[in-house]
mmCIF file of C-alpha atoms and ligand atoms in Angstrom:
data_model
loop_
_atom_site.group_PDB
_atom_site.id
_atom_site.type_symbol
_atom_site.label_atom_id
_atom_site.label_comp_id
_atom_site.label_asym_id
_atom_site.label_seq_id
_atom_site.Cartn_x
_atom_site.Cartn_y
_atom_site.Cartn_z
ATOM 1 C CA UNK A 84 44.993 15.819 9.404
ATOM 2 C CA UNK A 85 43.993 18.894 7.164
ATOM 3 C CA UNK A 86 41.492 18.234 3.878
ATOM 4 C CA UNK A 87 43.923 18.763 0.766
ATOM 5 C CA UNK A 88 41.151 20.720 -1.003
ATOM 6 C CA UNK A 89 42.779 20.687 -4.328
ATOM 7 C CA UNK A 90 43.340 16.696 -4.276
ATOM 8 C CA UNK A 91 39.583 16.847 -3.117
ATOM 9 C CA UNK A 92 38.163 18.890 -5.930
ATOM 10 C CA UNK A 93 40.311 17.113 -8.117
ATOM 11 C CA UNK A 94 38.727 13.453 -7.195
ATOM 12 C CA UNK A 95 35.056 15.300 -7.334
ATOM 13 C CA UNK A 96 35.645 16.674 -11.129
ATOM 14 C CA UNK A 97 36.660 12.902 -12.283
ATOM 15 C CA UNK A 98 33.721 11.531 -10.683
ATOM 16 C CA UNK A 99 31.292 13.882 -11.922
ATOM 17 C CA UNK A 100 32.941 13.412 -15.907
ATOM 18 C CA UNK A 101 32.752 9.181 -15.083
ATOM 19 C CA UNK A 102 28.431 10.411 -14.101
ATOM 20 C CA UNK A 103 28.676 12.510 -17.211
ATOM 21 C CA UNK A 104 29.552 9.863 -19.552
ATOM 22 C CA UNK A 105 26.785 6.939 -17.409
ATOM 23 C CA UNK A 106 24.521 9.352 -17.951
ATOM 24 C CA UNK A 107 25.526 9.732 -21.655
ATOM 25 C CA UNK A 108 26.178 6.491 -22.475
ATOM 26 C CA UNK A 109 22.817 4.716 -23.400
ATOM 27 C CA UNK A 110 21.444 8.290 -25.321
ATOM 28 C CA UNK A 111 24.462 8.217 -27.584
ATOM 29 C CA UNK A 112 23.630 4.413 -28.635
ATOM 30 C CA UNK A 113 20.005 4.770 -28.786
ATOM 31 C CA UNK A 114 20.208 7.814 -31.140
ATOM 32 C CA UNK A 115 23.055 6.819 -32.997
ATOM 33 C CA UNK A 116 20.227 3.693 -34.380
ATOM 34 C CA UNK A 117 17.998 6.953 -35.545
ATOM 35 C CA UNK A 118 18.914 8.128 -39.082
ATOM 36 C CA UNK A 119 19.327 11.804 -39.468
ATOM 37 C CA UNK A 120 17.708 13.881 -41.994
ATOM 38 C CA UNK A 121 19.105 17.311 -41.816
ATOM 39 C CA UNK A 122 22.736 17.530 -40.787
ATOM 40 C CA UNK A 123 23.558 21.505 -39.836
ATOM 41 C CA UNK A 124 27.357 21.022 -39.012
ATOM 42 C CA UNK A 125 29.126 23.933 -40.405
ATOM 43 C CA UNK A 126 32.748 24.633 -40.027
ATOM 44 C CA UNK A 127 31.548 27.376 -37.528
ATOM 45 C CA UNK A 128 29.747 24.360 -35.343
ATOM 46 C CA UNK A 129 32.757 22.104 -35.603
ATOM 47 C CA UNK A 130 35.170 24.559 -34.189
ATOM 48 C CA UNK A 131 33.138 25.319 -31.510
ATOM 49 C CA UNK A 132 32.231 21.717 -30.726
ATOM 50 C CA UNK A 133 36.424 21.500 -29.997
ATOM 51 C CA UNK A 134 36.661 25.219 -28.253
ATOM 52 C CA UNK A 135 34.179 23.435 -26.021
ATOM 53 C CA UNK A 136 35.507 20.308 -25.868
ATOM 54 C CA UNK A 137 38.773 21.694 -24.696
ATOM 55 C CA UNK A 138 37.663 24.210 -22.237
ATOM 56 C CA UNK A 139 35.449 21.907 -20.564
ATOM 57 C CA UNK A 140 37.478 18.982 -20.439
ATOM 58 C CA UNK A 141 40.832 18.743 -21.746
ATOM 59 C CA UNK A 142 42.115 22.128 -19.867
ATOM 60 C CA UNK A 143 40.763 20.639 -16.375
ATOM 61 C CA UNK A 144 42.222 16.989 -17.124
ATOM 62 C CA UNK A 145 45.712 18.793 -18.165
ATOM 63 C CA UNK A 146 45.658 20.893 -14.991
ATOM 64 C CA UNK A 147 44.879 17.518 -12.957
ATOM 65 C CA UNK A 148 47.275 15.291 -14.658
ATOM 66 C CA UNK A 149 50.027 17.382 -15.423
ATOM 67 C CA UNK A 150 51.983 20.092 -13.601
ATOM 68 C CA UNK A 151 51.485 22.547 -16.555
ATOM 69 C CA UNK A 152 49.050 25.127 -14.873
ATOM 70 C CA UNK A 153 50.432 24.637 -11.970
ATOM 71 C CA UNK A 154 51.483 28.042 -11.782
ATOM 72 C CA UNK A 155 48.006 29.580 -11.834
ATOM 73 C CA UNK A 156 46.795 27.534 -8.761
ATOM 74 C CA UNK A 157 45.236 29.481 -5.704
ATOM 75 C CA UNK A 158 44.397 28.316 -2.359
ATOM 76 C CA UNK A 159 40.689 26.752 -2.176
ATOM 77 C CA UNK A 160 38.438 27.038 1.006
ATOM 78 C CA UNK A 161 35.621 24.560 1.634
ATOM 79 C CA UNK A 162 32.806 27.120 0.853
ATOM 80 C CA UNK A 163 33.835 26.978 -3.017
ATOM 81 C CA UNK A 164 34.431 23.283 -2.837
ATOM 82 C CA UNK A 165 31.100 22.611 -1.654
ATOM 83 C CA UNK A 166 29.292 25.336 -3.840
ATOM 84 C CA UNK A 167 31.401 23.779 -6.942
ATOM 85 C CA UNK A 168 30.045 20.295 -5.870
ATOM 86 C CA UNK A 169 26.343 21.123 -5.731
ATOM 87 C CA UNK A 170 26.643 22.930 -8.862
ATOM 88 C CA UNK A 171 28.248 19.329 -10.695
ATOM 89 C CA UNK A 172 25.474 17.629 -8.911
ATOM 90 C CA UNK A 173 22.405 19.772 -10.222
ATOM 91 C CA UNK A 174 23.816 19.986 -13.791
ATOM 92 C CA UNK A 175 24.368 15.720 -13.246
ATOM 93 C CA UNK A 176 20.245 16.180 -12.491
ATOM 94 C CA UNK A 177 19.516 18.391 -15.313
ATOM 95 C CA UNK A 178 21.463 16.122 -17.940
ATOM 96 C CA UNK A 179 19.554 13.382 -16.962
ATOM 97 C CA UNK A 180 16.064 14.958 -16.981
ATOM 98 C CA UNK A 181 17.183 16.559 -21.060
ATOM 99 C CA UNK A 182 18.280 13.077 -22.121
ATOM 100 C CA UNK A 183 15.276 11.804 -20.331
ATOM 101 C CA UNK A 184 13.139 14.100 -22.538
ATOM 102 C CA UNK A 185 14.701 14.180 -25.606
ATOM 103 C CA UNK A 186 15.512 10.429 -26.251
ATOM 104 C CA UNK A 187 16.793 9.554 -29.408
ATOM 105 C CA UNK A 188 16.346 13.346 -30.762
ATOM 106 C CA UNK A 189 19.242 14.127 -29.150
ATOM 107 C CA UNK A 190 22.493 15.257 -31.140
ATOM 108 C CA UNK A 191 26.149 16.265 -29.867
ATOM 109 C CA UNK A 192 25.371 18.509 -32.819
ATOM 110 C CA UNK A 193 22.888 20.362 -34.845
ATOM 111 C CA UNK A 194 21.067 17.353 -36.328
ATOM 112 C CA UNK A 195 17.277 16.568 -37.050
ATOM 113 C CA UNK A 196 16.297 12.920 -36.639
ATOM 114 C CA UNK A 197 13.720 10.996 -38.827
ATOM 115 C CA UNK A 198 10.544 11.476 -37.116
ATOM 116 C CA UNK A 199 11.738 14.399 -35.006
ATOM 117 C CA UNK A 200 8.947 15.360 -32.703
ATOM 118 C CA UNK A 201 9.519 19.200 -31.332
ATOM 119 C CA UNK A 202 9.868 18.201 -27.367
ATOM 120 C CA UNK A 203 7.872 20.929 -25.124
ATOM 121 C CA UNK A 204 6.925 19.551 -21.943
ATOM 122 C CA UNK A 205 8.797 18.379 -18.510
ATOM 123 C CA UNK A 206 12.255 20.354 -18.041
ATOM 124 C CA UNK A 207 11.524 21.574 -21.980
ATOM 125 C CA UNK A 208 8.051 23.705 -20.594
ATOM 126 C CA UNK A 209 9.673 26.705 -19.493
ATOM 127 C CA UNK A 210 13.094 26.740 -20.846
ATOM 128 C CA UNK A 211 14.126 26.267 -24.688
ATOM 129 C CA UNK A 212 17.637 25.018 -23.777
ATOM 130 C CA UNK A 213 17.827 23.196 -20.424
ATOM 131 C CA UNK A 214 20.733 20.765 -21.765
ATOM 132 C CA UNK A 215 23.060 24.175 -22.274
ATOM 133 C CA UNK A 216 21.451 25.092 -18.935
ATOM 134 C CA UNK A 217 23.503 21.862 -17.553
ATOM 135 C CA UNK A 218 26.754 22.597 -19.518
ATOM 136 C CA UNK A 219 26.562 26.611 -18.142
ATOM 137 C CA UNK A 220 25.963 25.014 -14.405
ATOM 138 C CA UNK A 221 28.742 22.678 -15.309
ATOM 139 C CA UNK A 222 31.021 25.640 -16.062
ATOM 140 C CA UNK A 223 29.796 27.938 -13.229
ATOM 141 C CA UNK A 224 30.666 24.685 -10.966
ATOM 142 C CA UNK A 225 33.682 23.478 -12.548
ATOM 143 C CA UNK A 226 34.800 27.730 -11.735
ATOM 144 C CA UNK A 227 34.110 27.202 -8.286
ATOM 145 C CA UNK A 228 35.758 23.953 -7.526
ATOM 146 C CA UNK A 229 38.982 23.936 -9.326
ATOM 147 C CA UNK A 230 41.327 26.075 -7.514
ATOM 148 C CA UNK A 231 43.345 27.115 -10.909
ATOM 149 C CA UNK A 232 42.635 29.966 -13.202
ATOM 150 C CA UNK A 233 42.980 28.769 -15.855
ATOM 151 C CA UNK A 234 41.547 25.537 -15.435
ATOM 152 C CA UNK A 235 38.647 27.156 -13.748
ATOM 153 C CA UNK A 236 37.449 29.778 -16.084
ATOM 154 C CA UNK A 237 38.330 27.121 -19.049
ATOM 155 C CA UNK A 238 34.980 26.104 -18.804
ATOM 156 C CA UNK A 239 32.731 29.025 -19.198
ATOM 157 C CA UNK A 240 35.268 30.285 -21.935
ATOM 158 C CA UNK A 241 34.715 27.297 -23.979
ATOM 159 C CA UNK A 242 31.282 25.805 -23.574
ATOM 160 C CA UNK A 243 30.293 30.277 -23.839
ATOM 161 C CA UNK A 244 31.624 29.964 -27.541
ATOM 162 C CA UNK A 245 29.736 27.333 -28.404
ATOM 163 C CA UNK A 246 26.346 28.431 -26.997
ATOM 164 C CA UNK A 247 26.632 31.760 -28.687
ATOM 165 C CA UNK A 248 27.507 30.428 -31.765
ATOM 166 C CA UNK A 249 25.249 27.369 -32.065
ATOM 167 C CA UNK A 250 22.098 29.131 -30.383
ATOM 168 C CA UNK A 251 21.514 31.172 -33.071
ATOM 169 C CA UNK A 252 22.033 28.469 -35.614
ATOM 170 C CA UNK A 253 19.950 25.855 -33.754
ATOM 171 C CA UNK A 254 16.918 27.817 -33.041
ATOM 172 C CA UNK A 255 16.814 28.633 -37.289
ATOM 173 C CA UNK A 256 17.398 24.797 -37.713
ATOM 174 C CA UNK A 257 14.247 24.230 -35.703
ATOM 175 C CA UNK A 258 12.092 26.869 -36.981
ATOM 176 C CA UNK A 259 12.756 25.959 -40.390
ATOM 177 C CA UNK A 260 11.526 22.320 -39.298
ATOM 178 C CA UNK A 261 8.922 23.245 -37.262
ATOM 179 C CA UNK A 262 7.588 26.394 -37.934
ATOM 180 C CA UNK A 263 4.569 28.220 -36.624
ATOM 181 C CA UNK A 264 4.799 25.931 -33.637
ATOM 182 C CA UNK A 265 8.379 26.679 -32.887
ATOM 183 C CA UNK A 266 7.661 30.332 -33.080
ATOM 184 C CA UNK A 267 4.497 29.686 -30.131
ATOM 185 C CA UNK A 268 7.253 27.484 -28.279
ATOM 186 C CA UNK A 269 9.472 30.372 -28.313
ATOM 187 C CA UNK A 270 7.052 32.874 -26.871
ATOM 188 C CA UNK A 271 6.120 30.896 -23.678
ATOM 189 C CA UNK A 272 9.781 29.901 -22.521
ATOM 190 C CA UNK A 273 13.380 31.533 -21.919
ATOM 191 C CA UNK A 274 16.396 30.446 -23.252
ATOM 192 C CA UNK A 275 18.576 29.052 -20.774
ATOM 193 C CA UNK A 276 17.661 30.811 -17.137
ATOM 194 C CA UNK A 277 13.988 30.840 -16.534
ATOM 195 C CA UNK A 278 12.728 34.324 -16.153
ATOM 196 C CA UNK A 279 16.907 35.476 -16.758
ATOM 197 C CA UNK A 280 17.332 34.471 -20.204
HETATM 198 N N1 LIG B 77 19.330 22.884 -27.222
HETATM 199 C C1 LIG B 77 18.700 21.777 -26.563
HETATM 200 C C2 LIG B 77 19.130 20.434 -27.134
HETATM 201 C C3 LIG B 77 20.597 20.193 -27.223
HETATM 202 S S1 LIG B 77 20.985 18.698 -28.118
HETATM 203 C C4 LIG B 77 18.954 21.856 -25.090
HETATM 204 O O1 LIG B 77 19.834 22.608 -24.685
HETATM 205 O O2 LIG B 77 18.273 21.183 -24.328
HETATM 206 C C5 LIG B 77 20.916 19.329 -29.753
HETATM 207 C C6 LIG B 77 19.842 18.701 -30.607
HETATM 208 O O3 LIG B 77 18.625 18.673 -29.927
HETATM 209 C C7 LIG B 77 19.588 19.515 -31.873
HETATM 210 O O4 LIG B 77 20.314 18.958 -32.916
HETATM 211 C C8 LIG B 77 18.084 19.438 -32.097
HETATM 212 O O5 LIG B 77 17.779 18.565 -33.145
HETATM 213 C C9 LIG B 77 17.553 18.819 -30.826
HETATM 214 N N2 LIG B 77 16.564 19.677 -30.151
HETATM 215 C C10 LIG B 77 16.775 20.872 -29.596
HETATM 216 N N3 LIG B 77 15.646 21.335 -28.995
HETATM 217 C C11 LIG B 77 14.696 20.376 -29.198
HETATM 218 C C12 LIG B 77 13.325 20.249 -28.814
HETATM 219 N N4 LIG B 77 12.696 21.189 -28.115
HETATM 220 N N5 LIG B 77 12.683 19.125 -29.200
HETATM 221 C C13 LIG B 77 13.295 18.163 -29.905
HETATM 222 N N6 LIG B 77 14.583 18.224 -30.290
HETATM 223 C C14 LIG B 77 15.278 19.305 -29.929
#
């Protein structure tokens, strides 16, 4: 009996979204409770919010559940299947260490909280961004494991719109807030990739 590597990556995608959303779950309640105080959702954010969206997850689950892309599959060997799964796994771990962190100041958006607190230690010491961190590992992974083009590279196309045009936005939303100490918290970490970017 030979591994059908597509059925296999397949299975592994749906299990790591059904993680995705555990890990999500309690976050989204707990912060949902918190009322917000500045609201930054521009047109610009909620069109990239759905680019996103789409790229990460509706593109995959078409490609999975439909014959639509089937066109643009290619034959998968177990080294990308297994590089694909570690990368789900470590952006499962990262997820839960940002959530961890950032409690009920977390946002699917650009949103301050009442009390806000600027978070700067654990997985926020060195790296300004480790939750986008998870969503690029998620792309990278999700490029590696899904033997389709276009549900592959879906990913990195959608979730890369939205970082580069929320970054920006964010890191003014959070200066304005914070100031003086955002600007120090800036100057000790990197963006995304420690010592990359
Ligand atoms: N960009 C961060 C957080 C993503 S969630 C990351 O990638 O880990 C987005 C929300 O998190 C924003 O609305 C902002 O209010 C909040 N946020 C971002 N960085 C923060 C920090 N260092 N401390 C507290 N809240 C933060």
């Amino acid at each position: 009996m030979t591994l059908d590597l597509e059925l296999a990556a397949k299975i592994i995608w749906l299990m790591f979204i059904v993680g995705w959303g555990i890990i999500r779950y309690r976050p989204n309640i707990k912060s949902r409770k918190v009322a917000k105080t500045v609201v930054s959702r521009t047109l610009k954010e909620r069109f990239s919010m759905v680019i996103s969206a789409t790229g990460l997850g509706y593109i995959p689950l078409i490609w999975i559940f439909t014959d639509f892309l089937d066109g643009f599959d290619y034959n998968s060997n177990i080294v990308l299947l297994v590089i694909g799964t570690i990368l789900l796994l470590l952006s499962l771990r990262l997820f839960r260490l940002t959530h961890k962190a950032l409690g009920k100041m977390w946002s699917h958006s650009l949103d301050l909280r009442e009390d806000h607190k600027l978070v700067t230690s654990g997985i926020y010491e060195k790296i300004r961004h480790p939750m986008y961190t998870a969503f690029w590992v998620w792309a990278i992974g999700a490029a590696f494991l899904l033997p389709n083009w276009i549900a592959g590279v879906s990913g990195m196309i959608g979730f890369g719109t939205l970082f580069f045009l929320r970054v920006g936005q964010e890191e003014e939303m959070m200066r304005a807030e914070f100031g003086q100490e955002y600007d120090e918290y800036i100057k000790r970490t990197s963006k995304v990739f420690p010592g990359i970017y």
